[in-house]
Coordinates of N, CA and C and ligand atoms in Angstrom, one line a residue:
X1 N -2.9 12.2 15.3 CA -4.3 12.5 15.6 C -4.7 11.7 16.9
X2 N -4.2 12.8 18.1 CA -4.9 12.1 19.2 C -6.4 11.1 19.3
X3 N -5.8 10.2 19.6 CA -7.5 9.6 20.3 C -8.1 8.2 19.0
X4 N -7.8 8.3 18.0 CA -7.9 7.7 17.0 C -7.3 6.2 16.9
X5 N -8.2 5.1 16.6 CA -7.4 4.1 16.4 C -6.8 3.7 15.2
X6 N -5.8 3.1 15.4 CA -5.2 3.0 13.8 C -5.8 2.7 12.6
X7 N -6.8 1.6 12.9 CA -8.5 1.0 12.0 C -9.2 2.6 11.7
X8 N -9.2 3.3 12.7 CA -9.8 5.1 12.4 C -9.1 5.8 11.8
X9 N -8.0 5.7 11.9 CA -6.8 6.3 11.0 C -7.1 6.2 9.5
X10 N -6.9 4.6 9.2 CA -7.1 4.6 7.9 C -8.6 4.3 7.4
X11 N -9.5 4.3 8.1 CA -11.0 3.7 7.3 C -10.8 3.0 7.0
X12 N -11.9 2.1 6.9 CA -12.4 0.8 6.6 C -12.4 0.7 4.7
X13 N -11.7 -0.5 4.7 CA -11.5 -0.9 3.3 C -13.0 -1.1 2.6
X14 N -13.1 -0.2 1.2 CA -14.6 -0.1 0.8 C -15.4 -1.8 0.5
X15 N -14.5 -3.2 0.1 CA -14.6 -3.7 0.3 C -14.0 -5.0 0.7
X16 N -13.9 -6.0 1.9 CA -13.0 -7.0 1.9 C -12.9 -7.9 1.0
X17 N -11.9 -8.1 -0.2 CA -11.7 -9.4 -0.9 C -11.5 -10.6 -0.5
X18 N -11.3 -10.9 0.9 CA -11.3 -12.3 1.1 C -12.5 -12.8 1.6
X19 N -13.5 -11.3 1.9 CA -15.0 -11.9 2.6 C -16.1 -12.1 1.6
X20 N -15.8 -11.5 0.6 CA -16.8 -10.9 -0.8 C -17.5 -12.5 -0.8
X21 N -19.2 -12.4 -0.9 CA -19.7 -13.2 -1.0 C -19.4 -14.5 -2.0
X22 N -19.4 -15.5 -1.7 CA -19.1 -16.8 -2.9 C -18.9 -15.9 -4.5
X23 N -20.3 -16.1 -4.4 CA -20.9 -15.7 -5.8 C -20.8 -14.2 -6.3
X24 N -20.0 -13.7 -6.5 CA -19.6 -12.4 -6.8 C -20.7 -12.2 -8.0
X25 N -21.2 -10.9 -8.2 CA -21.8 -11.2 -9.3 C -20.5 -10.8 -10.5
X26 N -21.4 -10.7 -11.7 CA -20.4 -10.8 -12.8 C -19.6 -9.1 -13.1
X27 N -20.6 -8.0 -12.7 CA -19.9 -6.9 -13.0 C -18.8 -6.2 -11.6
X28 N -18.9 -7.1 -10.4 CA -18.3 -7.1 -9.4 C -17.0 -7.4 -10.1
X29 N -17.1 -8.7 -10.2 CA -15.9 -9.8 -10.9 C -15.0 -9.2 -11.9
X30 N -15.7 -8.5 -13.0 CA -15.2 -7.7 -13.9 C -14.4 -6.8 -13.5
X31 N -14.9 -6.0 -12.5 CA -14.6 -4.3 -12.0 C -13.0 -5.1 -11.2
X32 N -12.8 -5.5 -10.1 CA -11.8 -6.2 -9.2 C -10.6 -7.0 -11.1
X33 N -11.3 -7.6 -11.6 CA -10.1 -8.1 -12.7 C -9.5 -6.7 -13.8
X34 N -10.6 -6.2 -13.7 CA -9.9 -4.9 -14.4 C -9.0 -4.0 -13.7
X35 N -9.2 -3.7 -11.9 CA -8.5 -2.7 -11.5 C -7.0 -3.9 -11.1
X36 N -6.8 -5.5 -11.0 CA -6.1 -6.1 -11.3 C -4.8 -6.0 -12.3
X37 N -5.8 -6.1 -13.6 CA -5.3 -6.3 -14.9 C -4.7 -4.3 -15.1
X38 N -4.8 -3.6 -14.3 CA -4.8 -2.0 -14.6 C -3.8 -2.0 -13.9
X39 N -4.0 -2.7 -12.6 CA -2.1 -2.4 -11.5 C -1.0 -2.9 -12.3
X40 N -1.3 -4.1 -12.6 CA -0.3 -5.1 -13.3 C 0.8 -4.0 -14.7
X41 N -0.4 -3.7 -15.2 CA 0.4 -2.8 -16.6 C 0.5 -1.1 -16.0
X42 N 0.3 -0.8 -15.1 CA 0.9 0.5 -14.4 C 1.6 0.4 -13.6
X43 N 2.3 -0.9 -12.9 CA 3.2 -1.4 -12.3 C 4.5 -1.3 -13.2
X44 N 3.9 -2.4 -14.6 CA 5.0 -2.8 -15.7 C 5.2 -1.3 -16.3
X45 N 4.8 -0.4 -17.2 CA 5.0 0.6 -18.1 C 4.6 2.2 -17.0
X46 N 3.5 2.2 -15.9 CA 3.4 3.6 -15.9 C 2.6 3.9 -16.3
X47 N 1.9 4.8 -16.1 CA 0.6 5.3 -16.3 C 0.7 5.8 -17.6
X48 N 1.1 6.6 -18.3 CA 1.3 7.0 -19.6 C 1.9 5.9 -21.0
X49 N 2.1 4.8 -20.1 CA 2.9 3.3 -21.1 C 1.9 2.7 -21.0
X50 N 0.5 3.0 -20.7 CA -0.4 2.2 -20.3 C -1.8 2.4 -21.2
X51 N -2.0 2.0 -21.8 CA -3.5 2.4 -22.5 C -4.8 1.5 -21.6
X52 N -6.0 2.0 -22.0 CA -7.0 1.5 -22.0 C -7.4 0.2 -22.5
X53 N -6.8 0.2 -23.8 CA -6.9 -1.2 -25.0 C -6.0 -2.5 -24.5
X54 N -4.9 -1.5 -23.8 CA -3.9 -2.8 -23.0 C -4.7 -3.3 -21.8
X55 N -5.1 -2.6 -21.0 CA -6.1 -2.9 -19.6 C -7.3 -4.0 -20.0
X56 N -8.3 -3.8 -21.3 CA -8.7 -4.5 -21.6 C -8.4 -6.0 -22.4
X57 N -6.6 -5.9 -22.6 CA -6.4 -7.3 -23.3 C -6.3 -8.4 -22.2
X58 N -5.0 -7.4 -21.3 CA -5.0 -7.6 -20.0 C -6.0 -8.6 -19.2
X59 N -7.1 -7.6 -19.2 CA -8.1 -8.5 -18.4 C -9.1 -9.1 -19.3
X60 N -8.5 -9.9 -20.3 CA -9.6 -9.9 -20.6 C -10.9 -10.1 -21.1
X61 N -10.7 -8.4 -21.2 CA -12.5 -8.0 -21.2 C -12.4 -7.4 -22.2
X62 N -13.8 -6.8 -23.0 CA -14.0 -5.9 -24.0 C -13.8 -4.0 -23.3
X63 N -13.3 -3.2 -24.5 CA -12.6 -1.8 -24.3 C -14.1 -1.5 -23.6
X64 N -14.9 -1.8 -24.2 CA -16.3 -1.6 -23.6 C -16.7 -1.6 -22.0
X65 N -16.3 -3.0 -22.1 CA -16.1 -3.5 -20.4 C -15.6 -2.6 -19.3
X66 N -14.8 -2.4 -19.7 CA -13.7 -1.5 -19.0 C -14.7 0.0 -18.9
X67 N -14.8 0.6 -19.9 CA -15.2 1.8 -20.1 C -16.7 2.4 -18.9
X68 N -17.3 0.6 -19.0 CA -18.5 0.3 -18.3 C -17.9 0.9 -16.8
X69 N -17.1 0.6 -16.6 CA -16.7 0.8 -14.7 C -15.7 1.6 -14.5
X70 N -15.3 2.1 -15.8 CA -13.7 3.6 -15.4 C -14.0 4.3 -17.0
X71 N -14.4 5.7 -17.0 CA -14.6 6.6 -17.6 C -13.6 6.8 -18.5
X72 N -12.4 7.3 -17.8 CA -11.1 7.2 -18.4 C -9.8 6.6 -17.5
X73 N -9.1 6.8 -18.6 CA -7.7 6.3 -17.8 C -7.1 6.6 -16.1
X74 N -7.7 8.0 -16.0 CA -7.2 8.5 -14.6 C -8.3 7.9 -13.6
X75 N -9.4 7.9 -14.0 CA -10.8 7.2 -13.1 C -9.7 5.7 -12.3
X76 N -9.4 4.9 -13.7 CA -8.6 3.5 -13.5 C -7.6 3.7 -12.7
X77 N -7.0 4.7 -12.2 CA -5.5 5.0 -11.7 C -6.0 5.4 -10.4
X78 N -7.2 6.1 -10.2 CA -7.3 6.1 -9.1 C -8.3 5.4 -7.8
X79 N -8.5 4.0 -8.8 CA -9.3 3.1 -8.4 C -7.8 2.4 -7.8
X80 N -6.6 2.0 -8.6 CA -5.9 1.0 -8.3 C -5.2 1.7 -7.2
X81 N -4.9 3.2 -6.7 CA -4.5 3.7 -5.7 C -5.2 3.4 -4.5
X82 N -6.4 3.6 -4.4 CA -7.5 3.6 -3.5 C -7.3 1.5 -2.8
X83 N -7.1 1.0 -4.0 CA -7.0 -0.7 -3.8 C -5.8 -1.0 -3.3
X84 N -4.6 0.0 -3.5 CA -3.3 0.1 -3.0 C -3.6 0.5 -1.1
X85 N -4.2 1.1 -0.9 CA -4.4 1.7 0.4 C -5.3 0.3 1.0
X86 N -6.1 0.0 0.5 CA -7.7 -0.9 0.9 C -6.5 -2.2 1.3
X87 N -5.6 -2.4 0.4 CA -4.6 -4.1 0.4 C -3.6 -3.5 2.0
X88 N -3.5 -2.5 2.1 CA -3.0 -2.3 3.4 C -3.4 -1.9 4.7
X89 N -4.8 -2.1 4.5 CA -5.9 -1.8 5.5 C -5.7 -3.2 5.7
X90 N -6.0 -4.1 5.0 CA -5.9 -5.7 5.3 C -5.2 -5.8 6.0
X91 N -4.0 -6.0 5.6 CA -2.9 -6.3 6.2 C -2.6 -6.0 7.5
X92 N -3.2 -4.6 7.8 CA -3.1 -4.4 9.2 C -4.5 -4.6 10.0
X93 N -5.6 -5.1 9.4 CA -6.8 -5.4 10.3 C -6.6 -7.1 10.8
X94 N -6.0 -7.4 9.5 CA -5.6 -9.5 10.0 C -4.5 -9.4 10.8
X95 N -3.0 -8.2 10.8 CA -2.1 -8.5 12.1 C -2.8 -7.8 13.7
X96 N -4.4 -7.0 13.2 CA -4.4 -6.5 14.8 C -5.2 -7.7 15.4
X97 N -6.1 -8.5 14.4 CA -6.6 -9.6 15.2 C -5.2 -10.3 15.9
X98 N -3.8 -10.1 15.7 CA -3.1 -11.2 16.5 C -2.9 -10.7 17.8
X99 N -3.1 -9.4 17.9 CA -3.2 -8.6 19.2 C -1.5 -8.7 19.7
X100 N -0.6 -8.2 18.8 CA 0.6 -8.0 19.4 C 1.0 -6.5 19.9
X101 N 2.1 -7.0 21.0 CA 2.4 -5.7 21.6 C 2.2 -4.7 20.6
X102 N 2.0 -2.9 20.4 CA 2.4 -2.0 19.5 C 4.0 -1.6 18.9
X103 N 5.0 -2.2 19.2 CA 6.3 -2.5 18.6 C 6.1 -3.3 17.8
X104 N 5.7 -4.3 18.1 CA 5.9 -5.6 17.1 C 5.0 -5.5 16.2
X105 N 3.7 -5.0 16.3 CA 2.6 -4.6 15.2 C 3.5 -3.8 14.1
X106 N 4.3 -2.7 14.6 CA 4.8 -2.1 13.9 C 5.8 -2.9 13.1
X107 N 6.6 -3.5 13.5 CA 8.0 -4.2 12.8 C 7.0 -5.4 11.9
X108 N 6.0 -5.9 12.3 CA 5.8 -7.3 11.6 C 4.9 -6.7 10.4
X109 N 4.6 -5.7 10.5 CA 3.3 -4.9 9.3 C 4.2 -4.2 8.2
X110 N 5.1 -4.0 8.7 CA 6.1 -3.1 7.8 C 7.2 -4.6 6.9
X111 N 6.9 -5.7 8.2 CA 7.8 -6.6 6.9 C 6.9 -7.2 6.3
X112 N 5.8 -7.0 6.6 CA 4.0 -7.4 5.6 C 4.7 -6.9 4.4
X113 N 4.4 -5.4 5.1 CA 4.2 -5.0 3.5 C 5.7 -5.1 2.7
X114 N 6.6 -5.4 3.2 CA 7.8 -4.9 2.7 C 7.5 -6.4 1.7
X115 N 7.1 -7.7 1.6 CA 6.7 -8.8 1.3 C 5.6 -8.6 -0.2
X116 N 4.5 -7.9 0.3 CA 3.4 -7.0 -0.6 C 4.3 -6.1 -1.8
X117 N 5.1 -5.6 -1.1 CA 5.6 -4.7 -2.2 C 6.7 -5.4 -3.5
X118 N 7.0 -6.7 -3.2 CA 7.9 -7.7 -3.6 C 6.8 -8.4 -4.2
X119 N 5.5 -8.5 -4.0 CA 4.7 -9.9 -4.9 C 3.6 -9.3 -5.3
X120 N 2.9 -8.4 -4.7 CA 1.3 -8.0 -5.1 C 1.4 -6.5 -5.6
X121 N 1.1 -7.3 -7.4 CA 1.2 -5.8 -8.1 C 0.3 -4.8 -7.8
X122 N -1.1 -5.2 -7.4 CA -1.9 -3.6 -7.1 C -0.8 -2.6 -5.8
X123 N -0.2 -3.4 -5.0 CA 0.8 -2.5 -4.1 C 1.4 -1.7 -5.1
X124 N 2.2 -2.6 -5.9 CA 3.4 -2.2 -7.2 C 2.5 -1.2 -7.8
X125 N 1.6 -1.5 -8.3 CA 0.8 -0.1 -9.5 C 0.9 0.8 -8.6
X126 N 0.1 0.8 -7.6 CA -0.2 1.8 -6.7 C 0.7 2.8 -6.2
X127 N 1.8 2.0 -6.2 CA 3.4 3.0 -5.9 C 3.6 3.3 -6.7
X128 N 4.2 3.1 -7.9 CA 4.5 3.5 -8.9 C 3.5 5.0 -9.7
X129 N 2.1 4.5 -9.1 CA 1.1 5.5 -9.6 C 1.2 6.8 -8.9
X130 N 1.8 6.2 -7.9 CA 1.6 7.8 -6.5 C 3.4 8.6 -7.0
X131 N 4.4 7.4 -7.3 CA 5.3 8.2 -7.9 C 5.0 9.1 -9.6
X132 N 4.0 8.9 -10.3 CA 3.9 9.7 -11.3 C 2.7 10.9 -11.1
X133 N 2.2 10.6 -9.9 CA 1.1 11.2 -9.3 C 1.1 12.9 -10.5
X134 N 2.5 13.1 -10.1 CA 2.2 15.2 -11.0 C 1.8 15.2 -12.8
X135 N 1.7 13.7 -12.8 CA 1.6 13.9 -14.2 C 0.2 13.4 -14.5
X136 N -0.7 12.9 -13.3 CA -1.3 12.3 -13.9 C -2.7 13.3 -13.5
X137 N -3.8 13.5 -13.9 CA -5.1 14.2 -13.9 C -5.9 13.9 -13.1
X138 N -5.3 13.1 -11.7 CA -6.6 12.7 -11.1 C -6.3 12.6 -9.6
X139 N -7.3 13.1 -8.6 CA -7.6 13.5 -7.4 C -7.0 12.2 -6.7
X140 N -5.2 11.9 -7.0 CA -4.8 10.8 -5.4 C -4.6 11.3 -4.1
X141 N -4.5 10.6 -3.5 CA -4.8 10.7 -2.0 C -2.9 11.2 -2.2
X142 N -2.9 12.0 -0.5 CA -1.3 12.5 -0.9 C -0.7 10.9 0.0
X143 N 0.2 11.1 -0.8 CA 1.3 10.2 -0.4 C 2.0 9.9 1.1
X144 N 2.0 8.9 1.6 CA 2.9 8.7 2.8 C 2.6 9.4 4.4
X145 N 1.4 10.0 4.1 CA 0.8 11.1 5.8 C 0.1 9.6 6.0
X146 N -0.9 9.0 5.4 CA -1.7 7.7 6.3 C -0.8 6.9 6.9
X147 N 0.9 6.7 6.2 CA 1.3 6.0 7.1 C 2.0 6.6 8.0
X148 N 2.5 7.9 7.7 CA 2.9 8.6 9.5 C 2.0 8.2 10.4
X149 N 0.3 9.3 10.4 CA -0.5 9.1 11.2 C -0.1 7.8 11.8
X150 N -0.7 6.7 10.7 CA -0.8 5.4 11.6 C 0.5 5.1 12.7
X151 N 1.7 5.3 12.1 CA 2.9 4.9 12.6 C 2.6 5.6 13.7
X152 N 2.5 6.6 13.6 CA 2.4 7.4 14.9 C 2.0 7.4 16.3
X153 N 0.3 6.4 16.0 CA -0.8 6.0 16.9 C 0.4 5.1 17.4
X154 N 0.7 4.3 16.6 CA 1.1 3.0 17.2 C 2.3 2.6 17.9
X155 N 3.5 4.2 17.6 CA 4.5 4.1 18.5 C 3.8 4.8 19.8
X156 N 3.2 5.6 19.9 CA 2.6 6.5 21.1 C 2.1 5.4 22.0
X157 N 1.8 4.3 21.5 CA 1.2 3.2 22.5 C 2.6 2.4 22.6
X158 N 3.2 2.4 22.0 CA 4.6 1.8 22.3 C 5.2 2.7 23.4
X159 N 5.3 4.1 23.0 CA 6.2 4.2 24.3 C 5.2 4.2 26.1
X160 N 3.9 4.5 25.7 CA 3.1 4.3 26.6 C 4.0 2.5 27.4
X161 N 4.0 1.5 26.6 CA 4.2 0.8 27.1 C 5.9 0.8 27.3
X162 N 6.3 1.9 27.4 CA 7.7 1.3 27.9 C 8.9 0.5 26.7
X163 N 8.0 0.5 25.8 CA 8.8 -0.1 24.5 C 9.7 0.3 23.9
X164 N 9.9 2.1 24.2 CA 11.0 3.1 23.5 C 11.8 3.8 24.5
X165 N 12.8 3.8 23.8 CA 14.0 4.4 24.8 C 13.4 5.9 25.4
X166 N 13.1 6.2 26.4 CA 12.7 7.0 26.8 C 13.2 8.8 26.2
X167 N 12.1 9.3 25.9 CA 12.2 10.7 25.2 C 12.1 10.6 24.2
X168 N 12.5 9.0 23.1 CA 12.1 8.9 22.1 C 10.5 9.5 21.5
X169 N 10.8 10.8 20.6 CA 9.5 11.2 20.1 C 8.8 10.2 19.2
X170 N 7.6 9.8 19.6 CA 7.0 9.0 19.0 C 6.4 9.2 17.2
X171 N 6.0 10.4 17.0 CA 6.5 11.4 16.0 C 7.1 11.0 14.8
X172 N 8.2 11.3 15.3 CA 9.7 11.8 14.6 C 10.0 10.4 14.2
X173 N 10.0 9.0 14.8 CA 10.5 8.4 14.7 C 9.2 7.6 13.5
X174 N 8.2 7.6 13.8 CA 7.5 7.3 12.9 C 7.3 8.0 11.2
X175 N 8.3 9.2 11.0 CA 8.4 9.7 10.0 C 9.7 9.0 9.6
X176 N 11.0 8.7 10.7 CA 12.0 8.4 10.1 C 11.6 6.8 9.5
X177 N 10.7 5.9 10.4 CA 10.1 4.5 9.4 C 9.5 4.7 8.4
X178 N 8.7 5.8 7.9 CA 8.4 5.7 6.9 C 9.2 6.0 5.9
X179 N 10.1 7.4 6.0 CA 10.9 7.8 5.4 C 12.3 6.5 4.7
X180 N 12.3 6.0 5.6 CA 13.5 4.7 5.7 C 13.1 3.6 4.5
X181 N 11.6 3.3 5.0 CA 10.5 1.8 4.4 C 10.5 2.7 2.7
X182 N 10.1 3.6 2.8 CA 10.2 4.0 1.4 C 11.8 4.1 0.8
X183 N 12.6 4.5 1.1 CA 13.8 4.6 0.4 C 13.8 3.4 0.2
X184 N 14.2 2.3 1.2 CA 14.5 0.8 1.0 C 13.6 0.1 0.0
X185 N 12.2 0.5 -0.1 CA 11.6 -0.1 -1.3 C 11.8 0.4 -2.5
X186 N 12.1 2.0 -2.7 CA 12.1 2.4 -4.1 C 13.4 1.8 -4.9
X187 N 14.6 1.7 -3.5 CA 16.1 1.1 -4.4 C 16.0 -0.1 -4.9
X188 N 15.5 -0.7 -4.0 CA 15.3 -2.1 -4.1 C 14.4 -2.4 -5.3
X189 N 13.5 -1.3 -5.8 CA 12.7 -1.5 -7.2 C 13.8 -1.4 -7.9
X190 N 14.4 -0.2 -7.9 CA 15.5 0.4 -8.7 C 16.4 -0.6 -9.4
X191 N 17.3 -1.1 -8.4 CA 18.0 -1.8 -8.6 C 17.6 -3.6 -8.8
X192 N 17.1 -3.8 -7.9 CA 16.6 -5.4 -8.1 C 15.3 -6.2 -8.0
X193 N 14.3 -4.9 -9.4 CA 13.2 -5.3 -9.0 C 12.4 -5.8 -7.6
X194 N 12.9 -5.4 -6.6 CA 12.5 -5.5 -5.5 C 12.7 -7.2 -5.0
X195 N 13.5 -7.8 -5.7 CA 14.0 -9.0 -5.5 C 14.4 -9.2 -3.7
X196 N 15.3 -7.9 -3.5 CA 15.9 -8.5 -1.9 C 15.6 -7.4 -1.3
X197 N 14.0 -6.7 -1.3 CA 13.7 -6.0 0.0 C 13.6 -6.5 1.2
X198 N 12.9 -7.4 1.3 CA 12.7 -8.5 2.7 C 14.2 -8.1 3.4
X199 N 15.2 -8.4 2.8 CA 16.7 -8.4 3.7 C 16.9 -6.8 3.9
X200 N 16.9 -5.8 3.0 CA 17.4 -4.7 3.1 C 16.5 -4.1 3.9
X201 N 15.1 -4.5 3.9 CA 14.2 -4.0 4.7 C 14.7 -4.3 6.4
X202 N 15.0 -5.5 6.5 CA 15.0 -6.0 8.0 C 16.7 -5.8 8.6
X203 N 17.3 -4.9 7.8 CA 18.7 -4.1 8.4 C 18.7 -2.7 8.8
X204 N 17.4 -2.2 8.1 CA 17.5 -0.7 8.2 C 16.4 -1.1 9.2
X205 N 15.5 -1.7 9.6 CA 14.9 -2.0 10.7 C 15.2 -2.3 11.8
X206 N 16.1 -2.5 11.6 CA 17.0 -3.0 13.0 C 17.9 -2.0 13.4
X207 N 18.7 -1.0 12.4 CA 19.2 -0.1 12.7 C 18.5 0.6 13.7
X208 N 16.9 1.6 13.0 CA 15.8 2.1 13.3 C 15.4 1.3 15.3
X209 N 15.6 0.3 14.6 CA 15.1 -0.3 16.2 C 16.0 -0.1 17.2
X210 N 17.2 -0.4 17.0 CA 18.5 -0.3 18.1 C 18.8 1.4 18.4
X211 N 18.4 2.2 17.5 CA 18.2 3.6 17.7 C 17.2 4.1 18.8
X212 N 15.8 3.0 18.4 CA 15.1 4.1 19.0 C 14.6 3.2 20.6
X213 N 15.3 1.8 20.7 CA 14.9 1.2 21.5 C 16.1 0.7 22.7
X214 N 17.7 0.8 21.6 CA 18.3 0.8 23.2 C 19.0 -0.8 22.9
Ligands
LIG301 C1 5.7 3.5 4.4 C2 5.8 3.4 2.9 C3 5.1 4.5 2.2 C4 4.6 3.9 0.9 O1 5.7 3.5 0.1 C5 5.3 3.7 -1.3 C6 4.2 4.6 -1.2 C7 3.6 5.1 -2.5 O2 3.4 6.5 -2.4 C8 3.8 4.8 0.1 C9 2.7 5.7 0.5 O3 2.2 6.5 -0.3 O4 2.4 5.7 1.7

């Protein structure tokens, strides 16, 4: 999407958790530990391993509590999706304050999250939820186009700068990182609970990089 910055790409996160006033009020507090305590056990079991009554022990709060701020179960699944997207709006609004070249934005955001996807379960739910997405009853966002787009913006200013081996489609190559970043996290779930993404992440990135940079 011509003309768009990557912050435009994805919208503004509905709210920042590191800015949220002192004093959160109490149904604030509730809502954020519930969609917490909801990633955590849709991470562990999957959306259908998952009840309501567990989200509530989870966090807890009374079935009530919960009921108060998510109608049903898919309401909760697509709050912790939406918090999955919001935790990587972060991530890339605190690496643009470092103001690095558009290569390195790319490579250092992708081992962000490759890090995120190894420690912070609303990422974990949130994948996991977008992988059961056909089964589940509720309006998620589609999968993996926000981070083309983004990738996209951000190699097009890379080769603008000279950063890509020339003719490198800026494109193409931003579908093969995503395409890549996802395989290497789902095996890595697969196989070693995501124990040694960080390493497997930063070989296939380097492959990716000596490809497309020369
Ligand atoms: C660049 C990784 C793409 C990312 O990996 C897991 C997942 C969940 O669907 C993603 C997405 O929807 O964008």
């Amino acid at each position: 999407k011509p003309g768009k910055t990557p912050l435009q790409l994805l919208g503004e996160p509905k709210e920042r958790t590191k800015l949220a006033p002192l004093r959160q009020d109490r149904a604030v507090r509730t809502r954020a530990l519930v969609v917490v305590a909801a990633a955590e056990l849709f991470a562990e079991r999957g959306f259908h391993g998952t009840s309501v009554k567990d989200v509530a022990e989870r966090a807890e709060v009374t079935k009530g509590a919960v009921y108060f701020h998510f109608p049903d179960k898919e309401t909760l699944a697509s709050a912790v999706v939406e918090k999955h997207y919001d935790r990587r709006t972060e991530v890339l609004e605190d690496l643009l304050a470092e103001r690095l070249s558009p290569l390195d934005t790319v490579v250092v955001l992708l081992d962000r999250m490759a890090i995120a996807f190894r420690d912070d379960p609303v990422i974990q739910g949130g994948a996991r939820l977008q992988n059961e997405r056909t089964f589940i009853q509720a309006n998620l966002p589609e999968p993996f186009v926000g981070w083309t787009d983004l990738l996209t913006s951000l190699l097009r200013d890379a080769a603008k700068a000279g950063q890509l081996r020339s003719g490198e489609d800026p494109e193409a190559l931003a579908r093969s990182f995503v395409a890549a970043f996802f395989g290497v996290q789902h095996i890595s779930d697969r196989l070693h609970g995501r124990a040694d993404i960080a390493e497997r992440w930063a070989e296939t990135r380097d492959l990716l990089l000596r490809a497309a940079c020369g």
